[in-house]
PDB file of C-alpha atoms in Angstrom:
ATOM      1  CA  UNK A   1     265.375  65.964 234.070  1.00  0.00           C
ATOM      2  CA  UNK A   2     263.200  64.745 231.208  1.00  0.00           C
ATOM      3  CA  UNK A   3     264.972  63.981 227.918  1.00  0.00           C
ATOM      4  CA  UNK A   4     262.772  63.797 224.809  1.00  0.00           C
ATOM      5  CA  UNK A   5     264.128  61.746 221.903  1.00  0.00           C
ATOM      6  CA  UNK A   6     263.870  63.038 218.355  1.00  0.00           C
ATOM      7  CA  UNK A   7     263.057  60.711 215.454  1.00  0.00           C
ATOM      8  CA  UNK A   8     266.745  60.220 214.651  1.00  0.00           C
ATOM      9  CA  UNK A   9     267.434  58.885 218.141  1.00  0.00           C
ATOM     10  CA  UNK A  10     264.429  56.539 218.026  1.00  0.00           C
ATOM     11  CA  UNK A  11     265.638  55.286 214.638  1.00  0.00           C
ATOM     12  CA  UNK A  12     269.157  54.673 215.989  1.00  0.00           C
ATOM     13  CA  UNK A  13     267.728  52.829 219.002  1.00  0.00           C
ATOM     14  CA  UNK A  14     265.616  50.596 216.760  1.00  0.00           C
ATOM     15  CA  UNK A  15     268.623  49.806 214.550  1.00  0.00           C
ATOM     16  CA  UNK A  16     270.960  48.989 217.443  1.00  0.00           C
ATOM     17  CA  UNK A  17     268.350  46.822 219.159  1.00  0.00           C
ATOM     18  CA  UNK A  18     267.688  44.942 215.924  1.00  0.00           C
ATOM     19  CA  UNK A  19     271.446  44.298 215.629  1.00  0.00           C
ATOM     20  CA  UNK A  20     271.632  43.070 219.230  1.00  0.00           C
ATOM     21  CA  UNK A  21     268.650  40.777 218.678  1.00  0.00           C
ATOM     22  CA  UNK A  22     270.373  39.314 215.609  1.00  0.00           C
ATOM     23  CA  UNK A  23     273.574  38.750 217.606  1.00  0.00           C
ATOM     24  CA  UNK A  24     271.663  36.978 220.388  1.00  0.00           C
ATOM     25  CA  UNK A  25     269.517  34.801 218.104  1.00  0.00           C
ATOM     26  CA  UNK A  26     272.010  31.925 217.588  1.00  0.00           C
ATOM     27  CA  UNK A  27     272.457  31.722 221.366  1.00  0.00           C
ATOM     28  CA  UNK A  28     268.713  31.786 222.051  1.00  0.00           C
ATOM     29  CA  UNK A  29     268.182  28.945 219.572  1.00  0.00           C
ATOM     30  CA  UNK A  30     270.535  26.808 221.664  1.00  0.00           C
ATOM     31  CA  UNK A  31     268.906  27.988 224.926  1.00  0.00           C
ATOM     32  CA  UNK A  32     272.061  29.815 225.987  1.00  0.00           C
ATOM     33  CA  UNK A  33     271.105  32.742 228.216  1.00  0.00           C
ATOM     34  CA  UNK A  34     272.491  36.124 227.190  1.00  0.00           C
ATOM     35  CA  UNK A  35     271.815  39.789 227.880  1.00  0.00           C
ATOM     36  CA  UNK A  36     272.427  43.092 226.132  1.00  0.00           C
ATOM     37  CA  UNK A  37     273.327  45.780 228.640  1.00  0.00           C
ATOM     38  CA  UNK A  38     273.966  49.489 228.988  1.00  0.00           C
ATOM     39  CA  UNK A  39     272.432  52.203 226.813  1.00  0.00           C
ATOM     40  CA  UNK A  40     270.882  49.679 224.433  1.00  0.00           C
ATOM     41  CA  UNK A  41     268.870  48.248 227.356  1.00  0.00           C
ATOM     42  CA  UNK A  42     267.961  51.659 228.793  1.00  0.00           C
ATOM     43  CA  UNK A  43     267.359  53.453 225.494  1.00  0.00           C
ATOM     44  CA  UNK A  44     269.762  56.407 225.824  1.00  0.00           C
ATOM     45  CA  UNK A  45     271.874  55.403 222.825  1.00  0.00           C
ATOM     46  CA  UNK A  46     274.212  57.600 220.788  1.00  0.00           C
ATOM     47  CA  UNK A  47     276.064  57.083 217.482  1.00  0.00           C
ATOM     48  CA  UNK A  48     279.072  55.799 219.469  1.00  0.00           C
ATOM     49  CA  UNK A  49     277.108  53.177 221.436  1.00  0.00           C
ATOM     50  CA  UNK A  50     278.617  49.686 221.439  1.00  0.00           C
ATOM     51  CA  UNK A  51     276.711  46.406 221.476  1.00  0.00           C
ATOM     52  CA  UNK A  52     278.085  43.882 223.957  1.00  0.00           C
ATOM     53  CA  UNK A  53     276.210  40.626 224.433  1.00  0.00           C
ATOM     54  CA  UNK A  54     277.050  39.119 227.828  1.00  0.00           C
ATOM     55  CA  UNK A  55     276.746  35.362 228.407  1.00  0.00           C
ATOM     56  CA  UNK A  56     276.728  34.717 232.190  1.00  0.00           C
ATOM     57  CA  UNK A  57     276.821  30.883 232.065  1.00  0.00           C
ATOM     58  CA  UNK A  58     278.621  30.108 228.813  1.00  0.00           C
ATOM     59  CA  UNK A  59     279.316  26.772 227.162  1.00  0.00           C
ATOM     60  CA  UNK A  60     282.902  26.065 226.099  1.00  0.00           C
ATOM     61  CA  UNK A  61     284.331  29.088 224.218  1.00  0.00           C
ATOM     62  CA  UNK A  62     284.900  26.898 221.139  1.00  0.00           C
ATOM     63  CA  UNK A  63     281.149  26.172 221.027  1.00  0.00           C
ATOM     64  CA  UNK A  64     280.386  29.892 221.304  1.00  0.00           C
ATOM     65  CA  UNK A  65     282.775  30.650 218.461  1.00  0.00           C
ATOM     66  CA  UNK A  66     281.182  27.965 216.281  1.00  0.00           C
ATOM     67  CA  UNK A  67     277.691  29.357 216.951  1.00  0.00           C
ATOM     68  CA  UNK A  68     278.791  32.919 216.198  1.00  0.00           C
ATOM     69  CA  UNK A  69     280.504  31.922 212.950  1.00  0.00           C
ATOM     70  CA  UNK A  70     277.573  29.672 212.042  1.00  0.00           C
ATOM     71  CA  UNK A  71     275.324  32.730 212.230  1.00  0.00           C
ATOM     72  CA  UNK A  72     277.420  34.400 209.531  1.00  0.00           C
ATOM     73  CA  UNK A  73     279.660  36.619 211.662  1.00  0.00           C
ATOM     74  CA  UNK A  74     283.377  36.904 211.027  1.00  0.00           C
ATOM     75  CA  UNK A  75     285.277  36.734 214.297  1.00  0.00           C
ATOM     76  CA  UNK A  76     287.968  39.381 214.584  1.00  0.00           C
ATOM     77  CA  UNK A  77     289.858  40.089 217.788  1.00  0.00           C
ATOM     78  CA  UNK A  78     289.580  37.642 220.694  1.00  0.00           C
ATOM     79  CA  UNK A  79     291.031  38.550 224.065  1.00  0.00           C
ATOM     80  CA  UNK A  80     291.078  37.782 227.768  1.00  0.00           C
ATOM     81  CA  UNK A  81     290.678  40.743 230.115  1.00  0.00           C
ATOM     82  CA  UNK A  82     290.905  40.890 233.891  1.00  0.00           C
ATOM     83  CA  UNK A  83     290.137  44.437 235.007  1.00  0.00           C
ATOM     84  CA  UNK A  84     291.742  44.111 238.461  1.00  0.00           C
ATOM     85  CA  UNK A  85     293.201  41.175 240.435  1.00  0.00           C
ATOM     86  CA  UNK A  86     289.953  40.938 242.435  1.00  0.00           C
ATOM     87  CA  UNK A  87     287.682  40.713 239.371  1.00  0.00           C
ATOM     88  CA  UNK A  88     286.954  37.606 237.317  1.00  0.00           C
ATOM     89  CA  UNK A  89     288.798  37.213 234.020  1.00  0.00           C
ATOM     90  CA  UNK A  90     286.467  37.407 231.024  1.00  0.00           C
ATOM     91  CA  UNK A  91     286.709  36.379 227.409  1.00  0.00           C
ATOM     92  CA  UNK A  92     285.796  38.791 224.611  1.00  0.00           C
ATOM     93  CA  UNK A  93     284.955  37.907 221.024  1.00  0.00           C
ATOM     94  CA  UNK A  94     284.663  40.881 218.651  1.00  0.00           C
ATOM     95  CA  UNK A  95     282.769  40.641 215.384  1.00  0.00           C
ATOM     96  CA  UNK A  96     283.656  44.250 214.587  1.00  0.00           C
ATOM     97  CA  UNK A  97     285.068  47.177 216.541  1.00  0.00           C
ATOM     98  CA  UNK A  98     281.763  48.019 218.226  1.00  0.00           C
ATOM     99  CA  UNK A  99     280.046  44.626 218.498  1.00  0.00           C
ATOM    100  CA  UNK A 100     281.235  41.921 220.859  1.00  0.00           C
ATOM    101  CA  UNK A 101     280.335  38.918 222.976  1.00  0.00           C
ATOM    102  CA  UNK A 102     281.740  38.568 226.495  1.00  0.00           C
ATOM    103  CA  UNK A 103     281.651  35.794 229.081  1.00  0.00           C
ATOM    104  CA  UNK A 104     283.290  34.972 232.432  1.00  0.00           C
ATOM    105  CA  UNK A 105     286.187  32.523 232.526  1.00  0.00           C
ATOM    106  CA  UNK A 106     285.846  32.045 236.296  1.00  0.00           C
ATOM    107  CA  UNK A 107     283.113  32.509 238.863  1.00  0.00           C
ATOM    108  CA  UNK A 108     282.000  36.096 239.371  1.00  0.00           C
ATOM    109  CA  UNK A 109     281.278  37.711 242.726  1.00  0.00           C
ATOM    110  CA  UNK A 110     277.840  39.136 243.475  1.00  0.00           C
ATOM    111  CA  UNK A 111     279.025  42.695 242.844  1.00  0.00           C
ATOM    112  CA  UNK A 112     280.315  41.661 239.407  1.00  0.00           C
ATOM    113  CA  UNK A 113     277.119  39.842 238.456  1.00  0.00           C
ATOM    114  CA  UNK A 114     274.971  42.732 239.641  1.00  0.00           C
ATOM    115  CA  UNK A 115     276.911  45.236 237.545  1.00  0.00           C
ATOM    116  CA  UNK A 116     274.793  44.264 234.554  1.00  0.00           C
ATOM    117  CA  UNK A 117     271.541  45.000 236.404  1.00  0.00           C
ATOM    118  CA  UNK A 118     273.079  48.248 237.669  1.00  0.00           C
ATOM    119  CA  UNK A 119     273.814  49.337 234.089  1.00  0.00           C
ATOM    120  CA  UNK A 120     270.490  47.970 232.824  1.00  0.00           C
ATOM    121  CA  UNK A 121     270.225  44.680 230.958  1.00  0.00           C
ATOM    122  CA  UNK A 122     267.659  42.886 228.806  1.00  0.00           C
ATOM    123  CA  UNK A 123     267.325  39.281 227.676  1.00  0.00           C
ATOM    124  CA  UNK A 124     266.624  38.108 224.136  1.00  0.00           C
ATOM    125  CA  UNK A 125     262.886  37.821 224.866  1.00  0.00           C
ATOM    126  CA  UNK A 126     262.755  41.234 226.550  1.00  0.00           C
ATOM    127  CA  UNK A 127     264.563  42.809 223.612  1.00  0.00           C
ATOM    128  CA  UNK A 128     262.100  41.126 221.260  1.00  0.00           C
ATOM    129  CA  UNK A 129     259.228  42.708 223.225  1.00  0.00           C
ATOM    130  CA  UNK A 130     260.969  46.102 222.906  1.00  0.00           C
ATOM    131  CA  UNK A 131     261.287  46.403 226.689  1.00  0.00           C
ATOM    132  CA  UNK A 132     263.494  49.174 228.035  1.00  0.00           C
ATOM    133  CA  UNK A 133     264.727  49.065 231.625  1.00  0.00           C
ATOM    134  CA  UNK A 134     266.195  51.544 234.117  1.00  0.00           C
ATOM    135  CA  UNK A 135     269.930  51.587 234.763  1.00  0.00           C
ATOM    136  CA  UNK A 136     272.843  53.876 235.592  1.00  0.00           C
ATOM    137  CA  UNK A 137     275.195  55.395 233.019  1.00  0.00           C
ATOM    138  CA  UNK A 138     278.889  56.307 233.319  1.00  0.00           C
ATOM    139  CA  UNK A 139     277.988  59.782 234.597  1.00  0.00           C
ATOM    140  CA  UNK A 140     276.294  58.109 237.602  1.00  0.00           C
ATOM    141  CA  UNK A 141     272.932  59.255 236.298  1.00  0.00           C
ATOM    142  CA  UNK A 142     269.908  57.008 236.767  1.00  0.00           C
ATOM    143  CA  UNK A 143     268.186  56.583 233.399  1.00  0.00           C
ATOM    144  CA  UNK A 144     264.470  55.744 233.660  1.00  0.00           C
ATOM    145  CA  UNK A 145     262.717  55.089 230.323  1.00  0.00           C
ATOM    146  CA  UNK A 146     259.565  57.060 229.489  1.00  0.00           C
ATOM    147  CA  UNK A 147     257.224  57.056 226.492  1.00  0.00           C
ATOM    148  CA  UNK A 148     258.920  60.204 225.170  1.00  0.00           C
ATOM    149  CA  UNK A 149     262.529  59.249 225.970  1.00  0.00           C
ATOM    150  CA  UNK A 150     263.862  59.051 229.518  1.00  0.00           C
ATOM    151  CA  UNK A 151     264.191  60.778 232.874  1.00  0.00           C
ATOM    152  CA  UNK A 152     267.672  61.177 234.307  1.00  0.00           C
ATOM    153  CA  UNK A 153     268.786  62.021 237.839  1.00  0.00           C
ATOM    154  CA  UNK A 154     271.980  61.727 239.881  1.00  0.00           C
ATOM    155  CA  UNK A 155     272.279  58.652 242.082  1.00  0.00           C
ATOM    156  CA  UNK A 156     274.662  60.338 244.551  1.00  0.00           C
ATOM    157  CA  UNK A 157     273.089  60.444 247.997  1.00  0.00           C
ATOM    158  CA  UNK A 158     270.323  58.084 246.817  1.00  0.00           C
ATOM    159  CA  UNK A 159     272.308  54.859 246.658  1.00  0.00           C
ATOM    160  CA  UNK A 160     269.838  52.871 248.782  1.00  0.00           C
ATOM    161  CA  UNK A 161     266.814  53.972 246.757  1.00  0.00           C
ATOM    162  CA  UNK A 162     268.599  53.214 243.483  1.00  0.00           C
ATOM    163  CA  UNK A 163     269.693  49.774 244.725  1.00  0.00           C
ATOM    164  CA  UNK A 164     266.078  48.863 245.534  1.00  0.00           C
ATOM    165  CA  UNK A 165     264.833  50.185 242.188  1.00  0.00           C
ATOM    166  CA  UNK A 166     267.407  48.179 240.214  1.00  0.00           C
ATOM    167  CA  UNK A 167     267.202  45.057 242.373  1.00  0.00           C
ATOM    168  CA  UNK A 168     270.871  45.088 243.371  1.00  0.00           C
ATOM    169  CA  UNK A 169     272.717  45.370 246.672  1.00  0.00           C
ATOM    170  CA  UNK A 170     273.769  48.734 248.077  1.00  0.00           C
ATOM    171  CA  UNK A 171     277.374  47.464 248.057  1.00  0.00           C
ATOM    172  CA  UNK A 172     277.171  47.054 244.271  1.00  0.00           C
ATOM    173  CA  UNK A 173     275.964  50.646 243.870  1.00  0.00           C
ATOM    174  CA  UNK A 174     278.706  51.953 246.181  1.00  0.00           C
ATOM    175  CA  UNK A 175     281.340  49.920 244.313  1.00  0.00           C
ATOM    176  CA  UNK A 176     280.300  51.451 240.986  1.00  0.00           C
ATOM    177  CA  UNK A 177     280.194  54.949 242.498  1.00  0.00           C
ATOM    178  CA  UNK A 178     283.777  54.515 243.757  1.00  0.00           C
ATOM    179  CA  UNK A 179     285.000  53.100 240.445  1.00  0.00           C
ATOM    180  CA  UNK A 180     283.352  55.690 238.206  1.00  0.00           C
ATOM    181  CA  UNK A 181     284.207  58.628 240.489  1.00  0.00           C
ATOM    182  CA  UNK A 182     287.862  57.568 240.506  1.00  0.00           C
ATOM    183  CA  UNK A 183     287.812  57.162 236.730  1.00  0.00           C
ATOM    184  CA  UNK A 184     286.352  60.655 236.360  1.00  0.00           C
ATOM    185  CA  UNK A 185     288.992  62.169 238.652  1.00  0.00           C
ATOM    186  CA  UNK A 186     292.150  60.468 237.360  1.00  0.00           C
ATOM    187  CA  UNK A 187     291.063  59.091 234.003  1.00  0.00           C
ATOM    188  CA  UNK A 188     290.710  55.496 232.899  1.00  0.00           C
ATOM    189  CA  UNK A 189     293.543  53.371 234.232  1.00  0.00           C
ATOM    190  CA  UNK A 190     294.937  50.264 232.592  1.00  0.00           C
ATOM    191  CA  UNK A 191     293.555  46.801 233.231  1.00  0.00           C
ATOM    192  CA  UNK A 192     295.446  44.118 235.178  1.00  0.00           C
ATOM    193  CA  UNK A 193     295.468  41.624 232.290  1.00  0.00           C
ATOM    194  CA  UNK A 194     294.704  42.150 228.608  1.00  0.00           C
ATOM    195  CA  UNK A 195     295.884  39.330 226.376  1.00  0.00           C
ATOM    196  CA  UNK A 196     294.911  39.098 222.718  1.00  0.00           C
ATOM    197  CA  UNK A 197     294.662  35.585 221.285  1.00  0.00           C
ATOM    198  CA  UNK A 198     296.327  34.630 218.026  1.00  0.00           C
ATOM    199  CA  UNK A 199     294.156  32.832 215.435  1.00  0.00           C
ATOM    200  CA  UNK A 200     295.723  29.490 216.428  1.00  0.00           C
ATOM    201  CA  UNK A 201     295.108  29.871 220.170  1.00  0.00           C
ATOM    202  CA  UNK A 202     292.070  28.886 222.204  1.00  0.00           C
ATOM    203  CA  UNK A 203     290.696  30.600 225.316  1.00  0.00           C
ATOM    204  CA  UNK A 204     291.397  27.565 227.514  1.00  0.00           C
ATOM    205  CA  UNK A 205     295.085  27.266 226.699  1.00  0.00           C
ATOM    206  CA  UNK A 206     295.708  31.014 227.016  1.00  0.00           C
ATOM    207  CA  UNK A 207     293.870  31.115 230.358  1.00  0.00           C
ATOM    208  CA  UNK A 208     296.095  28.263 231.593  1.00  0.00           C
ATOM    209  CA  UNK A 209     299.188  30.182 230.443  1.00  0.00           C
ATOM    210  CA  UNK A 210     298.003  33.301 232.296  1.00  0.00           C
ATOM    211  CA  UNK A 211     297.204  31.323 235.442  1.00  0.00           C
ATOM    212  CA  UNK A 212     300.766  29.980 235.462  1.00  0.00           C
ATOM    213  CA  UNK A 213     302.303  33.448 235.110  1.00  0.00           C
ATOM    214  CA  UNK A 214     299.882  35.535 237.216  1.00  0.00           C
ATOM    215  CA  UNK A 215     299.689  34.490 240.902  1.00  0.00           C
ATOM    216  CA  UNK A 216     296.898  37.008 241.586  1.00  0.00           C
ATOM    217  CA  UNK A 217     294.791  35.451 238.827  1.00  0.00           C
ATOM    218  CA  UNK A 218     295.380  31.993 240.339  1.00  0.00           C
ATOM    219  CA  UNK A 219     294.220  33.279 243.730  1.00  0.00           C
ATOM    220  CA  UNK A 220     291.125  34.836 242.170  1.00  0.00           C
ATOM    221  CA  UNK A 221     290.240  31.559 240.463  1.00  0.00           C
ATOM    222  CA  UNK A 222     290.254  29.768 243.830  1.00  0.00           C
ATOM    223  CA  UNK A 223     288.153  32.389 245.591  1.00  0.00           C
ATOM    224  CA  UNK A 224     284.394  32.095 245.912  1.00  0.00           C
ATOM    225  CA  UNK A 225     281.881  34.768 246.822  1.00  0.00           C
TER     226      UNK A 225
END
């Protein structure tokens, strides 16, 4: 199905992408790789779209925080989230309720790394060139950008084709299909670990505390792909 954007949607997309570019700029200046992913990369944004900047190979969290604050942002909530015992724990730094930075606190498996390509992701340079990329939304619809807006089509039964188009493994596509189908059927379930940091705490010390108290997190830290 072809979806044609009206001027309001194009305006919203331009505004959100400009915000994401601004968030990524202090990282780009220090040659720290980062991506913006999801609807902002694909183009199918809405007024409720969030901006999450993902940093796959981060420096120390304290350096990230200094760069973010140095760019004029006020850091609000900071938290560590591990979605399930088999997934890598990640740090989140929120600069407001819909803008955040995230980064892994342990090595990610291939399926976790490829999630960002599955959803659609763009680098700082690609965002600056106004590139939009294909990706899959939470409805399991493939979003393919067009000059007028985007085309959307179900990925169910086309997992192999979609994997090749997005440059990810079929196992990554099947993993996301299972996760999102389950979420649709029973609703969003809680995460394994969600720990908010106090202003005095650092990511490293809280991660160590969690590793001491969560055997499954310790096992995940030792596992490699």
